[in-house]
CSV table of C-alpha atoms in Angstrom, one decimal:
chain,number,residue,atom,x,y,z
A,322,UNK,CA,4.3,19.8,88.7
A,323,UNK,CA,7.4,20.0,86.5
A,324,UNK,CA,10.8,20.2,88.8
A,325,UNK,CA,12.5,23.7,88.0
A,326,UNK,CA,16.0,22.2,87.7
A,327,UNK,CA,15.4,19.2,85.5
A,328,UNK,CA,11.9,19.5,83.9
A,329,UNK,CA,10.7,16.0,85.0
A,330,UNK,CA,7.3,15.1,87.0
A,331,UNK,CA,8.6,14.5,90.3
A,332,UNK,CA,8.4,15.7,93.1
A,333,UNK,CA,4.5,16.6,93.2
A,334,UNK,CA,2.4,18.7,96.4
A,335,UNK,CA,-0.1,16.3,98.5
A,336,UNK,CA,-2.8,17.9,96.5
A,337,UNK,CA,-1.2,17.5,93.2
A,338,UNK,CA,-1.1,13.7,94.2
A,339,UNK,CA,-4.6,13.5,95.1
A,340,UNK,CA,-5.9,15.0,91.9
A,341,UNK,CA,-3.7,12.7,90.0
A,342,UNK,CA,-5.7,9.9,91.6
A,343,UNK,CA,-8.8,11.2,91.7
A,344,UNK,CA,-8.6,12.0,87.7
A,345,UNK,CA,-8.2,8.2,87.6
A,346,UNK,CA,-11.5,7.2,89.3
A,347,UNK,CA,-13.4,9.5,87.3
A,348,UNK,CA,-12.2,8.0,84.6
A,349,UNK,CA,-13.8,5.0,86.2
A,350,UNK,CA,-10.4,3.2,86.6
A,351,UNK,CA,-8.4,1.6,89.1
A,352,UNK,CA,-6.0,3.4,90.8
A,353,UNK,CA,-2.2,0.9,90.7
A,354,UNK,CA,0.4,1.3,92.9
A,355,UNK,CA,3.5,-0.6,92.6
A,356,UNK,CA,6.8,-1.2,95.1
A,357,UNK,CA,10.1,-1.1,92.9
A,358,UNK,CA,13.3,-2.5,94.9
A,359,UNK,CA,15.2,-1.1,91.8
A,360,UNK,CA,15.7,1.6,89.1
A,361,UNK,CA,15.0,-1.1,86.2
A,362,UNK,CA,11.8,-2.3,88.2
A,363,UNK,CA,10.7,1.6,88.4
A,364,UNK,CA,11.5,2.6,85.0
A,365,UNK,CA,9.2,-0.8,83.4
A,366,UNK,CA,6.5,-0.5,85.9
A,367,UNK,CA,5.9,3.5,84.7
A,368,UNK,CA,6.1,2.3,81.3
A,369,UNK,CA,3.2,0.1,82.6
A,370,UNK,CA,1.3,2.9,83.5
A,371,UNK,CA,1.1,2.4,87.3
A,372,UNK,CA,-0.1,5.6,89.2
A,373,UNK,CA,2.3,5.7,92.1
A,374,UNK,CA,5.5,4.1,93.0
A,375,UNK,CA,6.7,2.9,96.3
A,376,UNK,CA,9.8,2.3,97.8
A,377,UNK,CA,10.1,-0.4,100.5
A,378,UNK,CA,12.8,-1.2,102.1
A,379,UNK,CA,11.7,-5.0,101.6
A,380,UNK,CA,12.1,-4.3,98.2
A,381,UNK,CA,16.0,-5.1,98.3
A,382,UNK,CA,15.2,-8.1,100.1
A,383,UNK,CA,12.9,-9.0,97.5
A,384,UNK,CA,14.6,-8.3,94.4
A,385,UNK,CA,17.6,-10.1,96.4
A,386,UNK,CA,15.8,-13.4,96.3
A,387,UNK,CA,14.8,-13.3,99.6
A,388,UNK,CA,10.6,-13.3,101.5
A,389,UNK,CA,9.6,-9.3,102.1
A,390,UNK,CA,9.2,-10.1,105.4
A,391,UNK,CA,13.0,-9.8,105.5
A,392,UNK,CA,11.9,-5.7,105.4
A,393,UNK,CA,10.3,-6.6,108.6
A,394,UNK,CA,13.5,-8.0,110.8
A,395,UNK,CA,16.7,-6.3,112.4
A,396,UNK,CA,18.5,-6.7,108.6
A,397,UNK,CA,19.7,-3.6,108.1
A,398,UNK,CA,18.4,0.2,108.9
A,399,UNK,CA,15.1,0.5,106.9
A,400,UNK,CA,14.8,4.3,106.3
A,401,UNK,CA,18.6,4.5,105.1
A,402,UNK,CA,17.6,1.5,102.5
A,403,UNK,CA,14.3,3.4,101.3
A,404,UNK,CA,16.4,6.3,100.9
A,405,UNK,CA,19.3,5.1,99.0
A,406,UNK,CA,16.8,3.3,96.9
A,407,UNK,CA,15.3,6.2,96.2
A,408,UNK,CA,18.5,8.7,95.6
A,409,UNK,CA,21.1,6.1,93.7
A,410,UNK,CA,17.9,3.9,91.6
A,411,UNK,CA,14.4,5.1,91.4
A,412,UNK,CA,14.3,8.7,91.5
A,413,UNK,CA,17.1,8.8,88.5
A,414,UNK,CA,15.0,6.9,86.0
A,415,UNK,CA,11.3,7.6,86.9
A,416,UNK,CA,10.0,10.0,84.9
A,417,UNK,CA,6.5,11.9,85.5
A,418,UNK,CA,4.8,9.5,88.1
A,419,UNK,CA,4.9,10.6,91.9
A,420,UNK,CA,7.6,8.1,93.9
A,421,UNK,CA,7.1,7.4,97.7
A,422,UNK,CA,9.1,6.9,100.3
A,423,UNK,CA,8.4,3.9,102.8
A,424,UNK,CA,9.4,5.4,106.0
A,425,UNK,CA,9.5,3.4,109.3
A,426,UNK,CA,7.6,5.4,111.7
A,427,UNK,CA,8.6,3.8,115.0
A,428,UNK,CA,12.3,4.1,114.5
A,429,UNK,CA,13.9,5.6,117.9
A,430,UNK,CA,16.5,6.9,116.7
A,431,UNK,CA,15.1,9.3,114.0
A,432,UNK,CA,13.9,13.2,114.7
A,433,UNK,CA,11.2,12.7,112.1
A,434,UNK,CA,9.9,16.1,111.8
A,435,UNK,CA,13.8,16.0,110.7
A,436,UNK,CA,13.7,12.6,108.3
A,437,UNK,CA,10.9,13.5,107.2
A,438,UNK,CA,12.5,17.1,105.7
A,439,UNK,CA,15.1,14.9,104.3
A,440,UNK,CA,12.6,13.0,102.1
A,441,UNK,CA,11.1,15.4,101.1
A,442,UNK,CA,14.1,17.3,99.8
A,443,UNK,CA,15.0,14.2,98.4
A,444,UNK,CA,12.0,14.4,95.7
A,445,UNK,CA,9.6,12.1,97.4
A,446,UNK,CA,6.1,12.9,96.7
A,447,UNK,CA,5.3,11.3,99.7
A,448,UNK,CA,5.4,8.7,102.3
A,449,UNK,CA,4.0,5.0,103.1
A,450,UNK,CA,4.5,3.2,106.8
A,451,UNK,CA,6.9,0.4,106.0
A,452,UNK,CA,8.3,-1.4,107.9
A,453,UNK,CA,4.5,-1.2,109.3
A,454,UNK,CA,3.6,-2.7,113.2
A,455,UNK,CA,0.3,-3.0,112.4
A,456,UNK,CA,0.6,-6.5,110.3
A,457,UNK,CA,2.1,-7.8,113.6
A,458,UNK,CA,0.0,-9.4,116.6
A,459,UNK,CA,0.1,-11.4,119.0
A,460,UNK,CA,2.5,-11.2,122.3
A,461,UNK,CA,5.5,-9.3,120.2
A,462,UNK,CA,2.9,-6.9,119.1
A,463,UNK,CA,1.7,-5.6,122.7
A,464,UNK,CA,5.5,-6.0,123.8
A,465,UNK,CA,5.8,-3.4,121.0
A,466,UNK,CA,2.7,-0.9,122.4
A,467,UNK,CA,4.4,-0.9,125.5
A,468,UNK,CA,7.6,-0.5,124.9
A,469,UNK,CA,7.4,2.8,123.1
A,470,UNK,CA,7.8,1.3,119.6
A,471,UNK,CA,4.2,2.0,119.0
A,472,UNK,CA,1.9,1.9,115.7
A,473,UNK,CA,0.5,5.0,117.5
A,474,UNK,CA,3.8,6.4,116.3
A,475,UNK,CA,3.6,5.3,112.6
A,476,UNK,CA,0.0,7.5,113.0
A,477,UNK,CA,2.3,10.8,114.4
A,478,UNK,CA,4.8,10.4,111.3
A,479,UNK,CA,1.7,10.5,108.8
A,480,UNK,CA,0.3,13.5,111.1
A,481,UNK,CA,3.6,15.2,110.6
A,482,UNK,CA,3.3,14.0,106.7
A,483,UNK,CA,0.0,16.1,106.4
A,484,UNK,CA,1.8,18.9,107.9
A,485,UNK,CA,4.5,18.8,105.2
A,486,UNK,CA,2.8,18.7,102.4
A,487,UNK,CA,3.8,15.0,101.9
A,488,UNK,CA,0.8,12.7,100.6
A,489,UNK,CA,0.4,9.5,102.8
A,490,UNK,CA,-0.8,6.1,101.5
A,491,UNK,CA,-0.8,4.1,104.3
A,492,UNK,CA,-1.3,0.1,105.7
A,493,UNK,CA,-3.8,-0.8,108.4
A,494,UNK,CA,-4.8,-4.2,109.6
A,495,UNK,CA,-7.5,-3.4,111.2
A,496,UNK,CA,-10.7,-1.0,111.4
A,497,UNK,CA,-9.1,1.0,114.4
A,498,UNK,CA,-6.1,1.6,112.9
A,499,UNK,CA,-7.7,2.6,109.7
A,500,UNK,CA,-9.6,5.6,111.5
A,501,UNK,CA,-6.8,6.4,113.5
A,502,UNK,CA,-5.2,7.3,110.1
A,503,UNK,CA,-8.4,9.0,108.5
A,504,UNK,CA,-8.3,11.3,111.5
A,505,UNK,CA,-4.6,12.5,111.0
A,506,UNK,CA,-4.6,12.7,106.9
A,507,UNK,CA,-4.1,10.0,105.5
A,508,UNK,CA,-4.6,10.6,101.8
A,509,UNK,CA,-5.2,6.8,100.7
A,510,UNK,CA,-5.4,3.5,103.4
A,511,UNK,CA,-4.0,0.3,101.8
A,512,UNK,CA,-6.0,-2.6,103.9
A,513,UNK,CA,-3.0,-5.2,104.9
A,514,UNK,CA,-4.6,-9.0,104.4
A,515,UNK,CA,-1.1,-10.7,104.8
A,516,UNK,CA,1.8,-11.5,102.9
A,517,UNK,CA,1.1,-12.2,99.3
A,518,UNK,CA,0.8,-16.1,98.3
A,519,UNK,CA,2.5,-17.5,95.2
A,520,UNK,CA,5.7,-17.8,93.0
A,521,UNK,CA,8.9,-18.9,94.9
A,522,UNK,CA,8.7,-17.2,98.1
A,523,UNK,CA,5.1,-16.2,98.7
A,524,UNK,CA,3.0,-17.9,101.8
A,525,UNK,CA,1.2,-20.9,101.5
A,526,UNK,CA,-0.2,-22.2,104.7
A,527,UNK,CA,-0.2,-18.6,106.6
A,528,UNK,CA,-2.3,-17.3,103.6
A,529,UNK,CA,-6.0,-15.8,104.4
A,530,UNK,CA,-9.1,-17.0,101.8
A,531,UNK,CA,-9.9,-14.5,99.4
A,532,UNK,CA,-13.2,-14.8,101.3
A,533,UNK,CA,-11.5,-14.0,104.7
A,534,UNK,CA,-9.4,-11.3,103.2
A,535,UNK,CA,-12.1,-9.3,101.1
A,536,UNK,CA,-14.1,-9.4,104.8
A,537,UNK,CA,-11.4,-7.5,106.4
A,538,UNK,CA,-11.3,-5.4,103.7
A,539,UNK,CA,-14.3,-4.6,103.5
A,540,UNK,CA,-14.5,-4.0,107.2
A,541,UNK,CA,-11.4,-1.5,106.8
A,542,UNK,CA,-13.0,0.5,103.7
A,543,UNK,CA,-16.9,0.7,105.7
A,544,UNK,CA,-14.9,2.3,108.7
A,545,UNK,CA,-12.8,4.6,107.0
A,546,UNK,CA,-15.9,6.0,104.9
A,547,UNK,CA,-17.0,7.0,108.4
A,548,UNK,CA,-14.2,8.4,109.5
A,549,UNK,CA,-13.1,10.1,106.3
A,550,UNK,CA,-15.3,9.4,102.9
A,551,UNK,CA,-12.5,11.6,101.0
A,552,UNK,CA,-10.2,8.9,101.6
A,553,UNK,CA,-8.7,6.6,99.1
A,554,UNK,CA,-8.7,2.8,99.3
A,555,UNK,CA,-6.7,0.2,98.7
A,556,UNK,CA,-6.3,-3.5,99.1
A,557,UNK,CA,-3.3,-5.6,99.4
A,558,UNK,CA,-1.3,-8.8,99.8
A,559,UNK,CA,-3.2,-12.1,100.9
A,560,UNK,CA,-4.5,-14.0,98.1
A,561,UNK,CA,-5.5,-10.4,96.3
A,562,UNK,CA,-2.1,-11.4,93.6
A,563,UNK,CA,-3.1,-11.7,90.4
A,564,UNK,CA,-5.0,-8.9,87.7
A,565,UNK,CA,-7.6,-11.7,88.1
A,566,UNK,CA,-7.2,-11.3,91.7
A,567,UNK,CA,-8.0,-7.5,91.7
A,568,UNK,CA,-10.7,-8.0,89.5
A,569,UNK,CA,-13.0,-10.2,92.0
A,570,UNK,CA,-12.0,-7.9,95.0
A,571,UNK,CA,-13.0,-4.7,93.5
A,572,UNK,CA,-16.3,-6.7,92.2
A,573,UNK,CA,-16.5,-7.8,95.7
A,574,UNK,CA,-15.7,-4.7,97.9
A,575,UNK,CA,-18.0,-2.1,97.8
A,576,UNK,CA,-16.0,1.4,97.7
A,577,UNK,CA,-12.2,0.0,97.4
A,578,UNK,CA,-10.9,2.3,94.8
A,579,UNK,CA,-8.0,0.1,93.5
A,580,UNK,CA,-4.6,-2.3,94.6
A,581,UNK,CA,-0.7,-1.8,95.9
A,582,UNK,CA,1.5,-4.7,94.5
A,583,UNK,CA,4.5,-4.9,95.3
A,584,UNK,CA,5.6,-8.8,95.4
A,585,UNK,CA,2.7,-9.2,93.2
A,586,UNK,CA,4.1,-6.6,90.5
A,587,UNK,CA,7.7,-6.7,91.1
A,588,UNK,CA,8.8,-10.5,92.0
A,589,UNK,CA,6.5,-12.3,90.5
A,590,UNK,CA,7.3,-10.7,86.8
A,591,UNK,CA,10.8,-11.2,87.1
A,592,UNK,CA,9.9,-14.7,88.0
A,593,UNK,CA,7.7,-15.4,85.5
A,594,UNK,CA,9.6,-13.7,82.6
A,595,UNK,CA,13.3,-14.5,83.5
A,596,UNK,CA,12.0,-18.4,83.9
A,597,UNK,CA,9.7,-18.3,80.8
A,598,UNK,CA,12.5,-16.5,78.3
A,599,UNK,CA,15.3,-18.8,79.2
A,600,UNK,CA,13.5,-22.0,78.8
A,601,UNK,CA,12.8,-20.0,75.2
A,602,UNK,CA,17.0,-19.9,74.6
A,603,UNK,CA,17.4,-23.6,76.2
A,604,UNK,CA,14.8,-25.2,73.8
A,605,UNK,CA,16.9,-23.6,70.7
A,606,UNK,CA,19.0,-26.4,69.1
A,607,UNK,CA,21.9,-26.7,66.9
């Protein structure tokens, strides 16, 4: 859907979105989506043909030279960083491919029937739940439940989502959480293995097997067929980095429809590049 004022792709309906995805499987393809931090990161990764773009708040952090986990901490207000992302850096440059908004869901202090208007208006085709409880555990996790900062509230922002008009592409880490997003909408579940290993800042000893992660996976996708076979799904982060990566999980996991990279896409091509194309200049002599 072309925008009336300016002509350009964005912002698309949830259904528009969906058949923009769905045209990719049947063209028996995997579906891409890529985190952008910033408007040069957007622009190259569309020129890359990804089929959705997300915007994290992490991605700051990231592109910053810092772990995305930084997205995760008291650093700054996540939704007003997604946002001004998306106003003053992606939304600009991106030209035809639906952007998303990372929006965290628990935040207090937000009406989000009334943020989520705002991002809409905004020309978001949608939203993802980052910052995203459901990758934490452990004690802080049910401090979390029972304190009212709930992933059961990330589940009502993507119920109000569906209600908009606003496609949802979502992270779970588990099979519960995945159905408890199935049964409110969720147009495509992203299964969460961990934070991505490799290049300067990725996890070493926390990191999953690709054995262990593709198990959870594939735990996440059998469960959400259940719930919802219309469902798109994703894998993420763990050891599932590389193109090579990708490859062996969708080999691997029966139904998983494609991959979300964002330090995998993002940081680790400016890494690779910036490093590989100034050791080009330093080895010119005089």
């Amino acid at each position: 859907m072309a925008n009336p004022w300016t002509g350009k792709g964005n912002p698309y309906t949830k259904q528009e979105v969906r058949d923009r995805l769905q045209l990719v499987i049947n063209q028996k393809k995997a579906i891409i989506a890529a985190g952008a931090g910033t408007g040069i990161s957007a622009k190259f990764i569309e020129k890359g043909g990804a089929d959705l773009i997300i915007i994290y708040n992490s991605g700051r952090f990231r592109m910053s030279g810092h772990g995305s986990t930084a997205g995760m901490m008291a650093y700054g207000d996540a939704n007003a960083v997604a946002m001004e992302i998306g106003e003053f850096e992606v939304l600009p440059v991106v030209e035809e491919i639906p952007v998303i908004c990372g929006v965290h869901g628990s935040d207090p202090r937000r009406r989000m029937w009334h943020f989520l208007g705002k991002v809409k208006d905004m020309g978001f085709s949608g939203v993802n739940n980052f910052p995203t409880h459901s990758i934490i555990d452990g004690h802080f996790r049910n401090v979390l439940e029972e304190t009212g900062m709930s992933f059961q509230k990330e589940v009502d922002m993507v119920n109000l989502a569906t209600k908009m008009d606003l496609f949802s592409i979502v992270y779970v880490g588990k099979p519960e959480e995945a159905v408890q997003m199935a049964d409110v909408g969720a147009d495509a579940i992203i299964a969460h293995v961990g934070t991505t290993v490799g290049g300067s800042i990725g996890v070493t000893i926390a990191a999953a097997s690709m054995d262990d992660a593709l198990e959870r996976t594939q735990r996440i996708v059998d469960a959400v067929k259940k719930a919802n076979p219309d469902t798109f799904l994703l894998a993420h982060g763990g050891p599932i980095n590389t193109p090579a990566d990708v490859k062996y999980a969708l080999e691997h996991c029966k139904g998983l429809h494609g991959f979300v990279g964002a330090s995998s896409l993002e940081r680790m091509g400016i890494e690779q590049s910036l490093t590989n194309l100034t050791r080009e200049f330093k080895a010119l002599t005089l």
